[in-house]
PDB file of N, CA, C and O in Angstrom:
ATOM      1  N   MET A   1     -55.554  80.260  36.010  1.00 57.00           N
ATOM      2  CA  MET A   1     -55.818  79.342  37.115  1.00 57.00           C
ATOM      3  C   MET A   1     -55.993  77.923  36.559  1.00 57.00           C
ATOM      4  O   MET A   1     -56.789  77.682  35.664  1.00 57.00           O
ATOM      5  N   LYS A   2     -55.235  76.982  37.099  1.00 61.00           N
ATOM      6  CA  LYS A   2     -55.319  75.589  36.655  1.00 61.00           C
ATOM      7  C   LYS A   2     -56.521  74.900  37.295  1.00 61.00           C
ATOM      8  O   LYS A   2     -56.817  75.140  38.467  1.00 61.00           O
ATOM      9  N   PRO A   3     -57.185  74.029  36.539  1.00 61.00           N
ATOM     10  CA  PRO A   3     -58.288  73.275  37.147  1.00 61.00           C
ATOM     11  C   PRO A   3     -57.750  72.238  38.126  1.00 61.00           C
ATOM     12  O   PRO A   3     -56.638  71.733  37.976  1.00 61.00           O
ATOM     13  N   LYS A   4     -58.536  71.934  39.143  1.00 69.00           N
ATOM     14  CA  LYS A   4     -58.189  70.853  40.067  1.00 69.00           C
ATOM     15  C   LYS A   4     -58.890  69.596  39.581  1.00 69.00           C
ATOM     16  O   LYS A   4     -60.041  69.635  39.186  1.00 69.00           O
ATOM     17  N   PHE A   5     -58.173  68.516  39.602  1.00 88.00           N
ATOM     18  CA  PHE A   5     -58.722  67.249  39.161  1.00 88.00           C
ATOM     19  C   PHE A   5     -59.223  66.495  40.380  1.00 88.00           C
ATOM     20  O   PHE A   5     -58.439  66.045  41.204  1.00 88.00           O
ATOM     21  N   ILE A   6     -60.523  66.371  40.486  1.00 92.00           N
ATOM     22  CA  ILE A   6     -61.178  65.756  41.629  1.00 92.00           C
ATOM     23  C   ILE A   6     -61.799  64.433  41.193  1.00 92.00           C
ATOM     24  O   ILE A   6     -62.373  64.333  40.114  1.00 92.00           O
ATOM     25  N   SER A   7     -61.695  63.425  42.049  1.00 94.00           N
ATOM     26  CA  SER A   7     -62.290  62.124  41.761  1.00 94.00           C
ATOM     27  C   SER A   7     -62.785  61.504  43.063  1.00 94.00           C
ATOM     28  O   SER A   7     -62.166  61.666  44.109  1.00 94.00           O
ATOM     29  N   GLU A   8     -63.901  60.813  42.983  1.00 96.00           N
ATOM     30  CA  GLU A   8     -64.410  60.084  44.142  1.00 96.00           C
ATOM     31  C   GLU A   8     -63.906  58.643  44.038  1.00 96.00           C
ATOM     32  O   GLU A   8     -64.252  57.926  43.112  1.00 96.00           O
ATOM     33  N   VAL A   9     -63.062  58.257  44.989  1.00 97.00           N
ATOM     34  CA  VAL A   9     -62.479  56.921  45.022  1.00 97.00           C
ATOM     35  C   VAL A   9     -63.392  56.015  45.840  1.00 97.00           C
ATOM     36  O   VAL A   9     -63.796  56.371  46.948  1.00 97.00           O
ATOM     37  N   THR A  10     -63.720  54.843  45.294  1.00 98.00           N
ATOM     38  CA  THR A  10     -64.558  53.870  45.991  1.00 98.00           C
ATOM     39  C   THR A  10     -63.723  52.633  46.318  1.00 98.00           C
ATOM     40  O   THR A  10     -63.164  52.000  45.420  1.00 98.00           O
ATOM     41  N   CYS A  11     -63.647  52.295  47.597  1.00 98.00           N
ATOM     42  CA  CYS A  11     -62.883  51.129  48.027  1.00 98.00           C
ATOM     43  C   CYS A  11     -63.615  49.848  47.608  1.00 98.00           C
ATOM     44  O   CYS A  11     -64.799  49.677  47.916  1.00 98.00           O
ATOM     45  N   PRO A  12     -62.923  48.941  46.916  1.00 97.00           N
ATOM     46  CA  PRO A  12     -63.571  47.702  46.490  1.00 97.00           C
ATOM     47  C   PRO A  12     -63.803  46.717  47.639  1.00 97.00           C
ATOM     48  O   PRO A  12     -64.595  45.798  47.507  1.00 97.00           O
ATOM     49  N   LYS A  13     -63.150  46.933  48.764  1.00 97.00           N
ATOM     50  CA  LYS A  13     -63.291  46.015  49.898  1.00 97.00           C
ATOM     51  C   LYS A  13     -64.478  46.370  50.789  1.00 97.00           C
ATOM     52  O   LYS A  13     -65.235  45.504  51.178  1.00 97.00           O
ATOM     53  N   CYS A  14     -64.645  47.673  51.108  1.00 98.00           N
ATOM     54  CA  CYS A  14     -65.713  48.053  52.040  1.00 98.00           C
ATOM     55  C   CYS A  14     -66.752  48.988  51.432  1.00 98.00           C
ATOM     56  O   CYS A  14     -67.777  49.258  52.045  1.00 98.00           O
ATOM     57  N   GLY A  15     -66.488  49.517  50.220  1.00 98.00           N
ATOM     58  CA  GLY A  15     -67.454  50.394  49.563  1.00 98.00           C
ATOM     59  C   GLY A  15     -67.388  51.846  49.984  1.00 98.00           C
ATOM     60  O   GLY A  15     -68.153  52.667  49.496  1.00 98.00           O
ATOM     61  N   HIS A  16     -66.470  52.187  50.890  1.00 98.00           N
ATOM     62  CA  HIS A  16     -66.331  53.578  51.343  1.00 98.00           C
ATOM     63  C   HIS A  16     -65.949  54.471  50.170  1.00 98.00           C
ATOM     64  O   HIS A  16     -65.152  54.100  49.326  1.00 98.00           O
ATOM     65  N   ARG A  17     -66.533  55.670  50.126  1.00 98.00           N
ATOM     66  CA  ARG A  17     -66.234  56.638  49.064  1.00 98.00           C
ATOM     67  C   ARG A  17     -65.591  57.865  49.690  1.00 98.00           C
ATOM     68  O   ARG A  17     -66.029  58.340  50.728  1.00 98.00           O
ATOM     69  N   GLU A  18     -64.558  58.358  49.023  1.00 98.00           N
ATOM     70  CA  GLU A  18     -63.834  59.531  49.501  1.00 98.00           C
ATOM     71  C   GLU A  18     -63.462  60.391  48.301  1.00 98.00           C
ATOM     72  O   GLU A  18     -62.955  59.892  47.293  1.00 98.00           O
ATOM     73  N   THR A  19     -63.724  61.690  48.384  1.00 97.00           N
ATOM     74  CA  THR A  19     -63.360  62.620  47.325  1.00 97.00           C
ATOM     75  C   THR A  19     -61.909  63.032  47.523  1.00 97.00           C
ATOM     76  O   THR A  19     -61.520  63.456  48.607  1.00 97.00           O
ATOM     77  N   GLU A  20     -61.111  62.880  46.464  1.00 95.00           N
ATOM     78  CA  GLU A  20     -59.673  63.162  46.532  1.00 95.00           C
ATOM     79  C   GLU A  20     -59.255  64.031  45.350  1.00 95.00           C
ATOM     80  O   GLU A  20     -59.891  64.011  44.301  1.00 95.00           O
ATOM     81  N   THR A  21     -58.173  64.769  45.534  1.00 94.00           N
ATOM     82  CA  THR A  21     -57.567  65.547  44.457  1.00 94.00           C
ATOM     83  C   THR A  21     -56.493  64.694  43.805  1.00 94.00           C
ATOM     84  O   THR A  21     -55.613  64.161  44.485  1.00 94.00           O
ATOM     85  N   MET A  22     -56.576  64.555  42.487  1.00 92.00           N
ATOM     86  CA  MET A  22     -55.603  63.744  41.752  1.00 92.00           C
ATOM     87  C   MET A  22     -54.344  64.568  41.507  1.00 92.00           C
ATOM     88  O   MET A  22     -54.424  65.761  41.211  1.00 92.00           O
ATOM     89  N   PRO A  23     -53.169  63.940  41.604  1.00 88.00           N
ATOM     90  CA  PRO A  23     -51.937  64.659  41.264  1.00 88.00           C
ATOM     91  C   PRO A  23     -51.912  64.983  39.773  1.00 88.00           C
ATOM     92  O   PRO A  23     -52.385  64.199  38.958  1.00 88.00           O
ATOM     93  N   GLU A  24     -51.360  66.145  39.434  1.00 85.00           N
ATOM     94  CA  GLU A  24     -51.324  66.576  38.031  1.00 85.00           C
ATOM     95  C   GLU A  24     -50.108  66.055  37.278  1.00 85.00           C
ATOM     96  O   GLU A  24     -50.131  65.973  36.059  1.00 85.00           O
ATOM     97  N   ASP A  25     -49.046  65.708  37.991  1.00 87.00           N
ATOM     98  CA  ASP A  25     -47.793  65.408  37.319  1.00 87.00           C
ATOM     99  C   ASP A  25     -47.287  63.981  37.522  1.00 87.00           C
ATOM    100  O   ASP A  25     -46.157  63.669  37.185  1.00 87.00           O
ATOM    101  N   ALA A  26     -48.122  63.119  38.087  1.00 86.00           N
ATOM    102  CA  ALA A  26     -47.690  61.738  38.335  1.00 86.00           C
ATOM    103  C   ALA A  26     -48.905  60.846  38.539  1.00 86.00           C
ATOM    104  O   ALA A  26     -49.987  61.322  38.858  1.00 86.00           O
ATOM    105  N   CYS A  27     -48.705  59.552  38.359  1.00 89.00           N
ATOM    106  CA  CYS A  27     -49.748  58.576  38.670  1.00 89.00           C
ATOM    107  C   CYS A  27     -49.657  58.211  40.149  1.00 89.00           C
ATOM    108  O   CYS A  27     -48.561  58.112  40.690  1.00 89.00           O
ATOM    109  N   GLN A  28     -50.776  58.030  40.785  1.00 94.00           N
ATOM    110  CA  GLN A  28     -50.777  57.599  42.183  1.00 94.00           C
ATOM    111  C   GLN A  28     -50.989  56.095  42.203  1.00 94.00           C
ATOM    112  O   GLN A  28     -52.058  55.600  41.865  1.00 94.00           O
ATOM    113  N   TYR A  29     -49.964  55.369  42.605  1.00 95.00           N
ATOM    114  CA  TYR A  29     -49.993  53.917  42.542  1.00 95.00           C
ATOM    115  C   TYR A  29     -50.625  53.282  43.771  1.00 95.00           C
ATOM    116  O   TYR A  29     -51.246  52.235  43.669  1.00 95.00           O
ATOM    117  N   PHE A  30     -50.485  53.899  44.942  1.00 97.00           N
ATOM    118  CA  PHE A  30     -51.056  53.357  46.172  1.00 97.00           C
ATOM    119  C   PHE A  30     -52.055  54.331  46.768  1.00 97.00           C
ATOM    120  O   PHE A  30     -51.910  55.540  46.632  1.00 97.00           O
ATOM    121  N   TYR A  31     -53.083  53.776  47.404  1.00 97.00           N
ATOM    122  CA  TYR A  31     -54.078  54.596  48.105  1.00 97.00           C
ATOM    123  C   TYR A  31     -54.596  53.783  49.278  1.00 97.00           C
ATOM    124  O   TYR A  31     -55.009  52.631  49.110  1.00 97.00           O
ATOM    125  N   GLU A  32     -54.571  54.376  50.478  1.00 98.00           N
ATOM    126  CA  GLU A  32     -55.093  53.686  51.660  1.00 98.00           C
ATOM    127  C   GLU A  32     -56.522  54.143  51.928  1.00 98.00           C
ATOM    128  O   GLU A  32     -56.779  55.344  52.073  1.00 98.00           O
ATOM    129  N   CYS A  33     -57.460  53.198  51.999  1.00 98.00           N
ATOM    130  CA  CYS A  33     -58.856  53.510  52.303  1.00 98.00           C
ATOM    131  C   CYS A  33     -58.921  54.121  53.699  1.00 98.00           C
ATOM    132  O   CYS A  33     -58.364  53.583  54.655  1.00 98.00           O
ATOM    133  N   LYS A  34     -59.605  55.231  53.803  1.00 98.00           N
ATOM    134  CA  LYS A  34     -59.711  55.923  55.094  1.00 98.00           C
ATOM    135  C   LYS A  34     -60.651  55.211  56.060  1.00 98.00           C
ATOM    136  O   LYS A  34     -60.644  55.488  57.249  1.00 98.00           O
ATOM    137  N   ASN A  35     -61.435  54.267  55.561  1.00 98.00           N
ATOM    138  CA  ASN A  35     -62.377  53.540  56.414  1.00 98.00           C
ATOM    139  C   ASN A  35     -61.786  52.212  56.906  1.00 98.00           C
ATOM    140  O   ASN A  35     -61.624  52.014  58.105  1.00 98.00           O
ATOM    141  N   CYS A  36     -61.448  51.319  55.987  1.00 98.00           N
ATOM    142  CA  CYS A  36     -60.999  49.978  56.381  1.00 98.00           C
ATOM    143  C   CYS A  36     -59.481  49.809  56.357  1.00 98.00           C
ATOM    144  O   CYS A  36     -58.965  48.750  56.712  1.00 98.00           O
ATOM    145  N   LYS A  37     -58.762  50.853  55.900  1.00 98.00           N
ATOM    146  CA  LYS A  37     -57.298  50.865  55.857  1.00 98.00           C
ATOM    147  C   LYS A  37     -56.701  49.902  54.831  1.00 98.00           C
ATOM    148  O   LYS A  37     -55.509  49.620  54.861  1.00 98.00           O
ATOM    149  N   ALA A  38     -57.521  49.389  53.911  1.00 98.00           N
ATOM    150  CA  ALA A  38     -57.004  48.528  52.844  1.00 98.00           C
ATOM    151  C   ALA A  38     -56.075  49.359  51.956  1.00 98.00           C
ATOM    152  O   ALA A  38     -56.356  50.527  51.665  1.00 98.00           O
ATOM    153  N   MET A  39     -54.966  48.777  51.540  1.00 98.00           N
ATOM    154  CA  MET A  39     -54.039  49.446  50.638  1.00 98.00           C
ATOM    155  C   MET A  39     -54.411  49.057  49.210  1.00 98.00           C
ATOM    156  O   MET A  39     -54.297  47.895  48.819  1.00 98.00           O
ATOM    157  N   LEU A  40     -54.897  50.031  48.460  1.00 97.00           N
ATOM    158  CA  LEU A  40     -55.329  49.793  47.091  1.00 97.00           C
ATOM    159  C   LEU A  40     -54.179  50.075  46.138  1.00 97.00           C
ATOM    160  O   LEU A  40     -53.378  50.978  46.366  1.00 97.00           O
ATOM    161  N   LYS A  41     -54.117  49.297  45.065  1.00 97.00           N
ATOM    162  CA  LYS A  41     -53.200  49.571  43.972  1.00 97.00           C
ATOM    163  C   LYS A  41     -53.975  49.333  42.686  1.00 97.00           C
ATOM    164  O   LYS A  41     -55.034  48.690  42.689  1.00 97.00           O
ATOM    165  N   PRO A  42     -53.502  49.869  41.562  1.00 96.00           N
ATOM    166  CA  PRO A  42     -54.263  49.765  40.318  1.00 96.00           C
ATOM    167  C   PRO A  42     -54.520  48.314  39.905  1.00 96.00           C
ATOM    168  O   PRO A  42     -53.710  47.432  40.162  1.00 96.00           O
ATOM    169  N   ARG A  43     -55.673  48.114  39.274  1.00 96.00           N
ATOM    170  CA  ARG A  43     -55.961  46.808  38.675  1.00 96.00           C
ATOM    171  C   ARG A  43     -55.058  46.616  37.476  1.00 96.00           C
ATOM    172  O   ARG A  43     -54.546  47.579  36.894  1.00 96.00           O
ATOM    173  N   HIS A  44     -54.880  45.377  37.076  1.00 96.00           N
ATOM    174  CA  HIS A  44     -54.040  45.044  35.930  1.00 96.00           C
ATOM    175  C   HIS A  44     -54.467  45.856  34.704  1.00 96.00           C
ATOM    176  O   HIS A  44     -55.643  45.890  34.355  1.00 96.00           O
ATOM    177  N   GLY A  45     -53.524  46.541  34.095  1.00 95.00           N
ATOM    178  CA  GLY A  45     -53.804  47.333  32.905  1.00 95.00           C
ATOM    179  C   GLY A  45     -54.081  48.800  33.168  1.00 95.00           C
ATOM    180  O   GLY A  45     -54.102  49.598  32.238  1.00 95.00           O
ATOM    181  N   ASP A  46     -54.318  49.173  34.420  1.00 94.00           N
ATOM    182  CA  ASP A  46     -54.547  50.574  34.775  1.00 94.00           C
ATOM    183  C   ASP A  46     -53.244  51.191  35.280  1.00 94.00           C
ATOM    184  O   ASP A  46     -52.408  50.504  35.865  1.00 94.00           O
ATOM    185  N   CYS A  47     -53.108  52.510  35.077  1.00 91.00           N
ATOM    186  CA  CYS A  47     -51.861  53.170  35.474  1.00 91.00           C
ATOM    187  C   CYS A  47     -51.894  53.694  36.901  1.00 91.00           C
ATOM    188  O   CYS A  47     -50.846  53.933  37.491  1.00 91.00           O
ATOM    189  N   CYS A  48     -53.087  53.901  37.476  1.00 94.00           N
ATOM    190  CA  CYS A  48     -53.146  54.454  38.827  1.00 94.00           C
ATOM    191  C   CYS A  48     -54.463  54.078  39.509  1.00 94.00           C
ATOM    192  O   CYS A  48     -55.374  53.543  38.888  1.00 94.00           O
ATOM    193  N   VAL A  49     -54.548  54.368  40.803  1.00 95.00           N
ATOM    194  CA  VAL A  49     -55.747  54.015  41.572  1.00 95.00           C
ATOM    195  C   VAL A  49     -56.970  54.799  41.113  1.00 95.00           C
ATOM    196  O   VAL A  49     -58.093  54.307  41.220  1.00 95.00           O
ATOM    197  N   PHE A  50     -56.775  55.991  40.558  1.00 94.00           N
ATOM    198  CA  PHE A  50     -57.916  56.764  40.084  1.00 94.00           C
ATOM    199  C   PHE A  50     -58.542  56.119  38.844  1.00 94.00           C
ATOM    200  O   PHE A  50     -59.745  56.164  38.663  1.00 94.00           O
ATOM    201  N   CYS A  51     -57.710  55.530  38.001  1.00 93.00           N
ATOM    202  CA  CYS A  51     -58.237  54.817  36.827  1.00 93.00           C
ATOM    203  C   CYS A  51     -59.017  53.568  37.247  1.00 93.00           C
ATOM    204  O   CYS A  51     -60.013  53.208  36.633  1.00 93.00           O
ATOM    205  N   SER A  52     -58.570  52.915  38.311  1.00 96.00           N
ATOM    206  CA  SER A  52     -59.214  51.671  38.771  1.00 96.00           C
ATOM    207  C   SER A  52     -60.418  51.900  39.658  1.00 96.00           C
ATOM    208  O   SER A  52     -61.426  51.198  39.538  1.00 96.00           O
ATOM    209  N   TYR A  53     -60.365  52.872  40.558  1.00 96.00           N
ATOM    210  CA  TYR A  53     -61.396  53.001  41.597  1.00 96.00           C
ATOM    211  C   TYR A  53     -62.050  54.386  41.670  1.00 96.00           C
ATOM    212  O   TYR A  53     -62.939  54.593  42.478  1.00 96.00           O
ATOM    213  N   GLY A  54     -61.627  55.307  40.813  1.00 95.00           N
ATOM    214  CA  GLY A  54     -62.195  56.658  40.832  1.00 95.00           C
ATOM    215  C   GLY A  54     -63.312  56.831  39.821  1.00 95.00           C
ATOM    216  O   GLY A  54     -63.412  56.075  38.858  1.00 95.00           O
ATOM    217  N   ASP A  55     -64.140  57.841  40.048  1.00 93.00           N
ATOM    218  CA  ASP A  55     -65.207  58.123  39.093  1.00 93.00           C
ATOM    219  C   ASP A  55     -64.720  59.048  37.975  1.00 93.00           C
ATOM    220  O   ASP A  55     -65.406  59.258  36.993  1.00 93.00           O
ATOM    221  N   THR A  56     -63.497  59.600  38.126  1.00 79.00           N
ATOM    222  CA  THR A  56     -62.876  60.410  37.098  1.00 79.00           C
ATOM    223  C   THR A  56     -61.479  59.864  36.854  1.00 79.00           C
ATOM    224  O   THR A  56     -60.578  60.080  37.671  1.00 79.00           O
ATOM    225  N   PRO A  57     -61.264  59.107  35.784  1.00 64.00           N
ATOM    226  CA  PRO A  57     -59.935  58.537  35.534  1.00 64.00           C
ATOM    227  C   PRO A  57     -58.908  59.643  35.295  1.00 64.00           C
ATOM    228  O   PRO A  57     -59.240  60.693  34.779  1.00 64.00           O
ATOM    229  N   SER A  58     -57.670  59.371  35.670  1.00 64.00           N
ATOM    230  CA  SER A  58     -56.603  60.337  35.406  1.00 64.00           C
ATOM    231  C   SER A  58     -56.281  60.299  33.926  1.00 64.00           C
ATOM    232  O   SER A  58     -56.578  59.346  33.231  1.00 64.00           O
ATOM    233  N   GLY A  59     -55.664  61.361  33.453  1.00 58.00           N
ATOM    234  CA  GLY A  59     -55.365  61.469  32.030  1.00 58.00           C
ATOM    235  C   GLY A  59     -54.063  60.908  31.738  1.00 58.00           C
ATOM    236  O   GLY A  59     -53.513  60.474  30.918  1.00 58.00           O
TER     237      GLY A  59
END
């Protein structure tokens, strides 16, 4: 059984937190905040939104 990669994403605009499952085979470049609908993308130097805004960076 493969582990599921879970991360809590925090929106930098409104502070909303949402627990999400990270994809295992790709970087997720865009993420829409479920509260304020802001479209998040990685900060400069990060490969995905989980590295920038998640509590568990992707590998």
